[in-house]
CSV table of C-alpha atoms in Angstrom, one decimal:
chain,number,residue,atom,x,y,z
A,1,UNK,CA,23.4,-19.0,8.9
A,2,UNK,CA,21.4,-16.0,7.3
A,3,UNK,CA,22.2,-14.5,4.5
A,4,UNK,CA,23.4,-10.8,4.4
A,5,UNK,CA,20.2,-10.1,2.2
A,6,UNK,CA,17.8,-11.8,3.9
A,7,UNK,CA,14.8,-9.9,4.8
A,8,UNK,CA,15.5,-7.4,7.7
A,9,UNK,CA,13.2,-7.2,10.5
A,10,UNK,CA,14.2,-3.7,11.9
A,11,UNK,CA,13.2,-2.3,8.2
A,12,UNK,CA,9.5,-4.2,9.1
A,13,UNK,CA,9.7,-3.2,12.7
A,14,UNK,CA,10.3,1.0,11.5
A,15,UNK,CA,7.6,0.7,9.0
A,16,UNK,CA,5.2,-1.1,10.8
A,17,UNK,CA,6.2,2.3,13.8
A,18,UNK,CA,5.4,4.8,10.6
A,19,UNK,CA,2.3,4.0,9.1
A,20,UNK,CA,0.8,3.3,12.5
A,21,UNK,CA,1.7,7.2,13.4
A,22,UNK,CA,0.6,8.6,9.3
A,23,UNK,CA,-2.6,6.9,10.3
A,24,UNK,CA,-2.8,8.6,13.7
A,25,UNK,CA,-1.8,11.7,12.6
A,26,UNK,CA,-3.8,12.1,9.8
A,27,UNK,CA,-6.7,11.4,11.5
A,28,UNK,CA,-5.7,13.6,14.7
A,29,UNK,CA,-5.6,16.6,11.8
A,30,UNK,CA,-9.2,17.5,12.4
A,31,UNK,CA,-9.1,16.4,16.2
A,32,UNK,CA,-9.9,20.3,18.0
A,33,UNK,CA,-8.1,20.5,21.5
A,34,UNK,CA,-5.0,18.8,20.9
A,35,UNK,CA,-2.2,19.1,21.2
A,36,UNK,CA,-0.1,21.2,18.1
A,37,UNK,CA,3.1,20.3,18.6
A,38,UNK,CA,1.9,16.4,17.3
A,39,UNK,CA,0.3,17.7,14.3
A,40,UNK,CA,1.6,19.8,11.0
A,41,UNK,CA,2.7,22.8,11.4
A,42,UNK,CA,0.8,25.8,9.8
A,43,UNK,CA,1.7,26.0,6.1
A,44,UNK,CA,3.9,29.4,5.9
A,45,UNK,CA,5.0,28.8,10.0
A,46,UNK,CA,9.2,28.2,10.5
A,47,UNK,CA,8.4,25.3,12.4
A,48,UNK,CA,7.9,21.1,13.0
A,49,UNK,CA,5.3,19.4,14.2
A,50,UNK,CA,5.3,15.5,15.0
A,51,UNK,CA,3.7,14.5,12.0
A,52,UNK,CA,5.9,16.8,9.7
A,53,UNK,CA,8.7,13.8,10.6
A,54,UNK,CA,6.7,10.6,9.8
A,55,UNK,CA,6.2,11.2,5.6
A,56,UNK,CA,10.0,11.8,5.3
A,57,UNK,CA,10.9,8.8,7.4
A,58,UNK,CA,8.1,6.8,5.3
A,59,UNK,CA,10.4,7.9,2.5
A,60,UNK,CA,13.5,7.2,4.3
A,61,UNK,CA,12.2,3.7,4.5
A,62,UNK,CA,11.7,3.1,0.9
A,63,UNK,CA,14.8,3.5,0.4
A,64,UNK,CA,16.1,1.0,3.2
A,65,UNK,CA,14.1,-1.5,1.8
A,66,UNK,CA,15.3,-1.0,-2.4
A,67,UNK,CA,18.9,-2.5,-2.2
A,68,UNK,CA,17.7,-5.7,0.4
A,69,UNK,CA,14.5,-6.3,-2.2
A,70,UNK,CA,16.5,-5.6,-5.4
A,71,UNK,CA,19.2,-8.1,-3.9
A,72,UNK,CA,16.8,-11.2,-3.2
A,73,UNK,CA,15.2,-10.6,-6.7
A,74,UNK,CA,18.5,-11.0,-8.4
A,75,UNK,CA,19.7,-13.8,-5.8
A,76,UNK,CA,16.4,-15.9,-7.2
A,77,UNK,CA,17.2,-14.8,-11.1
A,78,UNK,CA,15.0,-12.6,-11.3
A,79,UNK,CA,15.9,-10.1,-14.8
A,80,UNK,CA,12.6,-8.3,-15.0
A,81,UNK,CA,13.5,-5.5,-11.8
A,82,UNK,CA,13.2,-2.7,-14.5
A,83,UNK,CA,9.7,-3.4,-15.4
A,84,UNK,CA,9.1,-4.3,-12.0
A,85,UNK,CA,10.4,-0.4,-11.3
A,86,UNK,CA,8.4,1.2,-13.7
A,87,UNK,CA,5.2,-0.6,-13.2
A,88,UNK,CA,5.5,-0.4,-9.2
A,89,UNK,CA,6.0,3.2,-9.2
A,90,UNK,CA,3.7,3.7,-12.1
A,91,UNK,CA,0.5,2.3,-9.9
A,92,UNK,CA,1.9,4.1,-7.3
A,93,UNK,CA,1.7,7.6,-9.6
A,94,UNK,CA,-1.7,6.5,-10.7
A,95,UNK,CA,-3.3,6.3,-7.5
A,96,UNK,CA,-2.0,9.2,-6.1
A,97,UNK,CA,-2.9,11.5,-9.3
A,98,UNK,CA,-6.7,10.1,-8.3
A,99,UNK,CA,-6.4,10.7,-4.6
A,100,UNK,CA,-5.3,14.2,-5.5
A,101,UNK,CA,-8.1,14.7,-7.7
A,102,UNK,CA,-10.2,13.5,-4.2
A,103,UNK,CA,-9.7,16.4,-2.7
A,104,UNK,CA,-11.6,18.7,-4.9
A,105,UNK,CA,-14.6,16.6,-6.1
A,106,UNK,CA,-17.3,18.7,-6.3
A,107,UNK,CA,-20.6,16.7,-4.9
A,108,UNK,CA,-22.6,19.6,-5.7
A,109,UNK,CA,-22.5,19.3,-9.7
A,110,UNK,CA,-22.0,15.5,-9.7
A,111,UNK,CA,-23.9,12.6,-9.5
A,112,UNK,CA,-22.4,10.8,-6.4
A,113,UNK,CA,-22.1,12.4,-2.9
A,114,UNK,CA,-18.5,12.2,-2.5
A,115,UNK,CA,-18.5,9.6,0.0
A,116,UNK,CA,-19.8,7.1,-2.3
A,117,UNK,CA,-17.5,7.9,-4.9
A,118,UNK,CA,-14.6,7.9,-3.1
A,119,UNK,CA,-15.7,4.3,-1.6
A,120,UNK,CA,-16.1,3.0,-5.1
A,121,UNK,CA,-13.0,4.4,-6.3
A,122,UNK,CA,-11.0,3.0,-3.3
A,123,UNK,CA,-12.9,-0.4,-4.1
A,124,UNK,CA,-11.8,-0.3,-8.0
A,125,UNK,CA,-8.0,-0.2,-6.5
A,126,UNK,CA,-8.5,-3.5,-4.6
A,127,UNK,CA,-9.9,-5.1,-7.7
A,128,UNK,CA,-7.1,-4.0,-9.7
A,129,UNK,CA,-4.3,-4.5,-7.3
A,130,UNK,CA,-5.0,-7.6,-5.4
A,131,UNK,CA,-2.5,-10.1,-5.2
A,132,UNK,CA,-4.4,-12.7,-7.3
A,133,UNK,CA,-1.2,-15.1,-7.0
A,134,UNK,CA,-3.3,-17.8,-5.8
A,135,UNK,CA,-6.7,-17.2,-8.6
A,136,UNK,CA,-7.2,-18.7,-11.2
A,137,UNK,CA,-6.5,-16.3,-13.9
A,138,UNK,CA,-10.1,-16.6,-15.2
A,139,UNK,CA,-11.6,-15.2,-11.9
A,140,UNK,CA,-7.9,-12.3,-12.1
A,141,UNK,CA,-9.2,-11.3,-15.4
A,142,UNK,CA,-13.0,-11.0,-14.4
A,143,UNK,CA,-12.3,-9.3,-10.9
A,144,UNK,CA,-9.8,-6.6,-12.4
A,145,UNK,CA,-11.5,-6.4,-15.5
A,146,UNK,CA,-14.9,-5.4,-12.9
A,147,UNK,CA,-12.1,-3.0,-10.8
A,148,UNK,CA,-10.9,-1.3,-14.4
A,149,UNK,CA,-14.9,-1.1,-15.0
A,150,UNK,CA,-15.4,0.7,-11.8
A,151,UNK,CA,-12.7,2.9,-12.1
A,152,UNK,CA,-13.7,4.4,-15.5
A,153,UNK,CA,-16.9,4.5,-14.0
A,154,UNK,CA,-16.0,6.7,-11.3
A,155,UNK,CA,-13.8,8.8,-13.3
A,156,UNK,CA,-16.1,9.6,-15.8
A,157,UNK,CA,-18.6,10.7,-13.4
A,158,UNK,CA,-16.0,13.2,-11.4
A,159,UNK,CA,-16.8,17.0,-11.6
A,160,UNK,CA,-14.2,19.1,-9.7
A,161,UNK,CA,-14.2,22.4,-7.7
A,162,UNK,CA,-10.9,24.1,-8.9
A,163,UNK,CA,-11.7,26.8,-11.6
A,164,UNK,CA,-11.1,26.5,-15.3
A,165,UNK,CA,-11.5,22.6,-15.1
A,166,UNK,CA,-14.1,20.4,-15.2
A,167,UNK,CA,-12.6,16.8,-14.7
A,168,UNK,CA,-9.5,14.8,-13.8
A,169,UNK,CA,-6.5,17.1,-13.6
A,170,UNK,CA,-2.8,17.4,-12.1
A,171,UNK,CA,-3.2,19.6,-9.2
A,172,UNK,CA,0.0,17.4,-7.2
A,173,UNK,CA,1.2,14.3,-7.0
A,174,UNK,CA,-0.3,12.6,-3.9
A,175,UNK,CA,1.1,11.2,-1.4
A,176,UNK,CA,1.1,8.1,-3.0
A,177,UNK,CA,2.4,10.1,-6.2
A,178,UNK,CA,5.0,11.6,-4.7
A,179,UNK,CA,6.7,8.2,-3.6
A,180,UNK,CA,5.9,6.8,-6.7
A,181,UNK,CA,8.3,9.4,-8.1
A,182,UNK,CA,10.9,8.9,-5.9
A,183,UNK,CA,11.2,5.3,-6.0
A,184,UNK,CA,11.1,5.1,-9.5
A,185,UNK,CA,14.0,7.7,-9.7
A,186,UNK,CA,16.2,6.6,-6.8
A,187,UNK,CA,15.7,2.7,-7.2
A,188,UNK,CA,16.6,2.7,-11.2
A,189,UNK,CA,19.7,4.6,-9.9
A,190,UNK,CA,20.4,1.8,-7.4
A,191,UNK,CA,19.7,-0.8,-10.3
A,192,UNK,CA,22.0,0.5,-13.0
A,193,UNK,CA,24.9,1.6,-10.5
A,194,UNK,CA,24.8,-1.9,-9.6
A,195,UNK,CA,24.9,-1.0,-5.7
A,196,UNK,CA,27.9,1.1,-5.6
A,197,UNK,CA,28.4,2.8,-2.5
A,198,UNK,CA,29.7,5.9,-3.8
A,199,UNK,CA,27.1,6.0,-6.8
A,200,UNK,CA,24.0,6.3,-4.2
A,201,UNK,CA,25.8,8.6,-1.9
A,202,UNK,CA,26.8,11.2,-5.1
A,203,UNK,CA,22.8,10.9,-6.4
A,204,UNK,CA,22.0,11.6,-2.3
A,205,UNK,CA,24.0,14.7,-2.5
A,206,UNK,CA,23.0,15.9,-5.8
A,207,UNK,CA,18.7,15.5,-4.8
A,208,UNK,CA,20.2,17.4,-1.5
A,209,UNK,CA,21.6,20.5,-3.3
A,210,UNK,CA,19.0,20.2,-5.9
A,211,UNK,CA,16.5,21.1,-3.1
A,212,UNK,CA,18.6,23.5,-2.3
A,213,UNK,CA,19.3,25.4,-5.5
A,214,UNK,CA,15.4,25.1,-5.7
A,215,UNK,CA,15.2,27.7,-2.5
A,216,UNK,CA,17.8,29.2,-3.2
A,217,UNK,CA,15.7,30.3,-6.5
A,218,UNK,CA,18.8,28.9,-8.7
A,219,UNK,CA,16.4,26.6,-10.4
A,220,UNK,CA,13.8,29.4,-11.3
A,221,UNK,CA,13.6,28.6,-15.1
A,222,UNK,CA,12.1,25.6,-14.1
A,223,UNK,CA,9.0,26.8,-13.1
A,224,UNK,CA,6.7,27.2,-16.0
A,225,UNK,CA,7.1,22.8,-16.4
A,226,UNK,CA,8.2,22.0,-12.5
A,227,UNK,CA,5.6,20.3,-11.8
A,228,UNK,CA,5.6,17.9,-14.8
A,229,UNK,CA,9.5,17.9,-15.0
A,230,UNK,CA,11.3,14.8,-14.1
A,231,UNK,CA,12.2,15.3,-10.6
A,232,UNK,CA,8.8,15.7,-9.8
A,233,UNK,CA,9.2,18.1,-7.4
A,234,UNK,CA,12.3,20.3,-5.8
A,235,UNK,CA,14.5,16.8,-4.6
A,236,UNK,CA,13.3,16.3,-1.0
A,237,UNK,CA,11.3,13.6,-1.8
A,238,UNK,CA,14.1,11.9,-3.8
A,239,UNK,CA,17.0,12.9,-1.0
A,240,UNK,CA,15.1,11.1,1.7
A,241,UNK,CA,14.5,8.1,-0.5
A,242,UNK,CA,18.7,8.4,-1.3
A,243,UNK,CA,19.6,8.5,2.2
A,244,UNK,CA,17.9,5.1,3.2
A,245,UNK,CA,19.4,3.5,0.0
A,246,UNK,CA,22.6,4.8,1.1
A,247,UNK,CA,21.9,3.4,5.0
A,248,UNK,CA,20.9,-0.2,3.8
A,249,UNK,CA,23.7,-0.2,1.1
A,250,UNK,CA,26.0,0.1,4.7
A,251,UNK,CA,24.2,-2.2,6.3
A,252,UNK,CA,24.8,-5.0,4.1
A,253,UNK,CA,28.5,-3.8,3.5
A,254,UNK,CA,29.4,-3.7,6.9
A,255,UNK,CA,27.5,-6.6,7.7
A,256,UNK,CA,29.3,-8.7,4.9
A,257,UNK,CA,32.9,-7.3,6.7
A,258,UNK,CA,31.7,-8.0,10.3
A,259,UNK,CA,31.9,-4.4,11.0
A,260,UNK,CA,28.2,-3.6,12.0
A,261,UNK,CA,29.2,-1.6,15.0
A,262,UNK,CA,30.2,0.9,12.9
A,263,UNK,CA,26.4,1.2,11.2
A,264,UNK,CA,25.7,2.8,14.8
A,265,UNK,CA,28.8,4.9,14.3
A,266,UNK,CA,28.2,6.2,11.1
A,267,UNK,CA,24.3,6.7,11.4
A,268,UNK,CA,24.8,8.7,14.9
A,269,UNK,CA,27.6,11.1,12.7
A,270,UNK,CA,25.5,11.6,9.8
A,271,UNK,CA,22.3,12.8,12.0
A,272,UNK,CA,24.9,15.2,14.1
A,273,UNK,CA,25.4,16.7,10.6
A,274,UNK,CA,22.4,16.8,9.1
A,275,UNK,CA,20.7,18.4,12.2
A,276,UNK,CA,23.4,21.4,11.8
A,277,UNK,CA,22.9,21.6,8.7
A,278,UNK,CA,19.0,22.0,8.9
A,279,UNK,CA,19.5,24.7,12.1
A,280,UNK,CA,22.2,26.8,9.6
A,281,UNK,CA,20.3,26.7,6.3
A,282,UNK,CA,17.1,27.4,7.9
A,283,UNK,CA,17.8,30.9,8.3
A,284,UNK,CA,18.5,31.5,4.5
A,285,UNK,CA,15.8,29.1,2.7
A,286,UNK,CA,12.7,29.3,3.9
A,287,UNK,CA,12.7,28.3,7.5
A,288,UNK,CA,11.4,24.5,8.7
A,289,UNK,CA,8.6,23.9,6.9
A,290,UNK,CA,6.9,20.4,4.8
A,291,UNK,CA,4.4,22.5,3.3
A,292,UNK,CA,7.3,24.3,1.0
A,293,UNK,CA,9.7,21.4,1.4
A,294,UNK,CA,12.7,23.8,2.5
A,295,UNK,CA,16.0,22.2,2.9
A,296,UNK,CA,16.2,22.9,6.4
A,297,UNK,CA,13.0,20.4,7.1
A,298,UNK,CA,14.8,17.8,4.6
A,299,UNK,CA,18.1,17.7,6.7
A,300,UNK,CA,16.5,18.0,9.9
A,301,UNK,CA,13.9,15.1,9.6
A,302,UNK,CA,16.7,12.8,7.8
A,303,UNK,CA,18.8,13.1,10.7
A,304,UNK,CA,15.7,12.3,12.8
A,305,UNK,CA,15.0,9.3,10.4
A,306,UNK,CA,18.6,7.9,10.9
A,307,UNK,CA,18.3,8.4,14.5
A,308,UNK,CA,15.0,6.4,14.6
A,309,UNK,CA,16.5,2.9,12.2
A,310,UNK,CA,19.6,3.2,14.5
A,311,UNK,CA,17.5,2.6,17.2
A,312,UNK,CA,15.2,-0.2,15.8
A,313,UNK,CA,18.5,-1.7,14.4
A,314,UNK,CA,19.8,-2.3,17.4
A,315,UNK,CA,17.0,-3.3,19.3
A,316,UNK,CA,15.7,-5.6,16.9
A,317,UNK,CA,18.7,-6.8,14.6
A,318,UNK,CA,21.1,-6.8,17.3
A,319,UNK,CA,19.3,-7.6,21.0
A,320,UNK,CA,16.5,-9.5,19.0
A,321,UNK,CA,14.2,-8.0,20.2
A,322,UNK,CA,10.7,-8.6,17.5
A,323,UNK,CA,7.9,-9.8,19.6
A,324,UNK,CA,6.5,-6.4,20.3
A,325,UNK,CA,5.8,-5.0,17.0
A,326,UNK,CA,3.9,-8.5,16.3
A,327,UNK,CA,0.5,-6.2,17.4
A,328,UNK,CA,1.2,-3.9,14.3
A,329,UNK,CA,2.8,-6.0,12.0
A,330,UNK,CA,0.7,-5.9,9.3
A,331,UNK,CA,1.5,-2.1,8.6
A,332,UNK,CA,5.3,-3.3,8.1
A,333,UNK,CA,4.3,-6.5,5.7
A,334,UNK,CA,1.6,-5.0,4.2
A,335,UNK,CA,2.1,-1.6,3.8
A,336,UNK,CA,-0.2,-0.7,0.7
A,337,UNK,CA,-3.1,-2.4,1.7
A,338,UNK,CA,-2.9,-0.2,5.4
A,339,UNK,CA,-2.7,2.8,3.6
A,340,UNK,CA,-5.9,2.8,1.6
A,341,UNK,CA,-7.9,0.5,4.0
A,342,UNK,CA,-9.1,4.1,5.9
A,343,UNK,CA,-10.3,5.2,2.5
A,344,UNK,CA,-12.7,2.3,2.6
A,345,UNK,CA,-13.5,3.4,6.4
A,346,UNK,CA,-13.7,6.7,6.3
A,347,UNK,CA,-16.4,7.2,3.4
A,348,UNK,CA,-18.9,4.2,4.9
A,349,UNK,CA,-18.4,6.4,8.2
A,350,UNK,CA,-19.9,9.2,6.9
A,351,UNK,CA,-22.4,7.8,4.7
A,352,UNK,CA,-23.7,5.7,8.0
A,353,UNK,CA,-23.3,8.8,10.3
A,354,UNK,CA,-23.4,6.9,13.3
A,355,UNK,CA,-21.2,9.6,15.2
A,356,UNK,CA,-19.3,8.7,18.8
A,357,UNK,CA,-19.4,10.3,22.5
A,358,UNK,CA,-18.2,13.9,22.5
A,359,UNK,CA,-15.4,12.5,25.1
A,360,UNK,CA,-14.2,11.4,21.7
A,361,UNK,CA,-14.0,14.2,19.9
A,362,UNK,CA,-11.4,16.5,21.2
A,363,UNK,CA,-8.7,16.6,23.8
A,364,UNK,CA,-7.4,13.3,25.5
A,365,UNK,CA,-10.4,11.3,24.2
A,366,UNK,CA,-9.7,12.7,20.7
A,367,UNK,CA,-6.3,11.4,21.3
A,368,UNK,CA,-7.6,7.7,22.8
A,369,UNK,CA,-9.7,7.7,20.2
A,370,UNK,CA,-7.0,8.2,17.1
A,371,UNK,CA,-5.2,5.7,18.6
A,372,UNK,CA,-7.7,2.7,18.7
A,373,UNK,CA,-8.6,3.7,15.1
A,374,UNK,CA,-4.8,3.3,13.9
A,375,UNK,CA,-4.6,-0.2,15.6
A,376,UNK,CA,-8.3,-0.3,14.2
A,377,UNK,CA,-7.1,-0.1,10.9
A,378,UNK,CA,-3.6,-2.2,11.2
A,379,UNK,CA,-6.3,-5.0,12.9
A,380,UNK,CA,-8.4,-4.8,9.7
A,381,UNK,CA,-5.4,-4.9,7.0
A,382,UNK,CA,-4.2,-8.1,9.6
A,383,UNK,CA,-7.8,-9.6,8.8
A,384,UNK,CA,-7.6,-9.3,5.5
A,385,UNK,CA,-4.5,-10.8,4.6
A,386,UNK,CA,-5.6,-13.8,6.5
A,387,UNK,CA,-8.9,-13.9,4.2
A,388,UNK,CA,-6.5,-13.5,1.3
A,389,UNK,CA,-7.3,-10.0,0.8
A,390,UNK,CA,-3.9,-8.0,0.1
A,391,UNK,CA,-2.8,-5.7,-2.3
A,392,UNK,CA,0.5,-5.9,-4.7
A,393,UNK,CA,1.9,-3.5,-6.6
């Protein structure tokens, strides 16, 4: 009989789903002829585009998967979850303050064109975050001792483009960064309130109207420190993180009671809401928009989120129905690894300039072609787990 807390496979099946689309989307970003409605919407529009949904419900999934990890941890005896908090979201943080600084290196006063700096740089990652559970720990220390090496390497040689600074320096988060923060936030919440229903439901509400006191300009004497201030940000990121926590937490509750049926129930509700929500705040915050973070696009794409694990719930909890995300699964297993394998890919790409059919390039062939590099990619992270290659944070 399984256990309540056993790993769910509709959590693996949704994730695998999302970071196949963030792959595709971010590289259909710079695909001309396309169609706009799949990519992000212009940064001051009132609008969504496609891939304006898929970093929320990559957030949303985080927090489905805190209270099932957190509860297996403490099922094996496992006391250290704390340090295993700070020091996941830490790395997490760390990379993404790096891939930030990416995007204004300045290959004109530096040393390294950019694409061979941001090669090594990705490559210093691996070293330091491979899963060296089965090295010795002489060959651990020498490999991540080389990646630690290479990475002050690399970041002593970085020259940026933003005015009034010269090196490394907090321009955002990241990506990476930016769930860092929230899962540092939203899973020592979980951990301390024990699990409590009602605890992870108040902190969702709280990150919800925190995002909107932000836009609502309530929050205004934050600004001169927002950036650096704890919430690290306005509360989307954290909200979205809250609701999955708050999903899973009825999952397992209503699992425990026999009473899944009402999962559907509840998750069906809770997206009729939020999606009103998001249509009547829009018109007095901001609009729909990622690029500012506006309440209405935090409502709206949680209800989509909710919508979407409904689905994959029942499909693959309840019919058992797995087999066909087996041709992406290593995006859902190994999630981290996925995610930075294009910034080995990319760079090599460039520096190689081997270039593809103009078919390729734009329109339907721009779209064929995003979509064999996003399986591509999930192939590659599938390769290297089976070589032992896989990261850990």
């Amino acid at each position: 009989m399984n256990n309540v807390y056993d790993r769910v496979r509709s959590i693996d099946a949704f994730r695998a789903v999302t970071m196949f689309l963030m792959i595709f989307v971010n590289d259909l970003d710079g695909v001309p002829k396309t169609p706009s409605w799949l990519k992000h919407a212009a940064e001051n529009a009132d609008a969504l585009g496609f891939a304006d949904t898929i970093f929320p419900a990559f957030l949303f999934i985080v927090g489905l998967s805190i209270p099932f990890a957190f509860e297996n941890r403490i099922k094996r005896g496992d006391h250290r979850i704390p340090a295993r908090i700070i020091t996941r979201s830490f790395a997490l943080i760390f990379i993404g303050f790096y891939h930030a600084n990416m995007e204004t290196y300045n290959e004109a006063i530096a040393i390294l064109p950019k694409p061979v700096w941001e090669s090594l740089l990705t490559f210093s990652f691996f070293f330091i975050f491979l899963d060296y559970s089965h090295f010795s720990k002489v060959k651990r220390y020498l490999l991540q001792g080389f990646g630690i090496a290479l990475l002050v390497a690399m970041s002593v040689l970085y020259k940026t483009t933003d005015p009034g600074q010269t090196w490394l320096h907090l321009t955002w988060w990241g990506i990476l960064g930016l769930i860092g923060w929230a899962y540092l936030l939203c899973a020592l919440i979980y951990y301390y309130s024990g699990g409590v229903l009602w605890v992870q439901a108040a902190a969702w509400i709280f990150f919800l109207f925190f995002n909107l006191d932000f836009h609502f300009g309530l929050l205004d004497f934050l600004a001169p420190v927002q950036k650096y201030a704890w919430i690290a940000g306005n509360g989307a990121m954290q909200a979205f993180t809250m609701a999955g926590i708050v999903v899973s937490v009825m999952y397992m509750r209503l699992k425990e009671n026999k009473d899944i049926q009402l999962l559907w129930i509840g998750m069906i509700l809770l997206a009729f809401i939020l999606f009103n929500l998001g249509i009547i705040v829009r018109y007095f915050s901001g609009g729909i928009s990622k690029a500012h973070d506006t309440p209405s696009w935090v409502f709206i794409c949680t209800g989509f989120s909710l919508i979407a694990y409904a689905f994959f719930a029942f499909l693959v909890d309840f019919k058992h129905k797995y087999k066909w995300a087996s041709i992406i699964e290593p995006a859902g297993k190994q999630t981290f690894t996925c995610y930075l394998v294009p910034f080995i890919f990319y760079p090599i790409y460039e520096m190689t300039n081997l270039g593809y059919p103009e078919y390729l390039s734009q329109g339907t062939g721009g779209l064929i072609k995003c979509l064999i590099f996003s399986f591509l990619m999930i192939w590659l992270t599938g390769l290297l787990n089976k070589i032992g290659i896989k990261l850990k944070i």
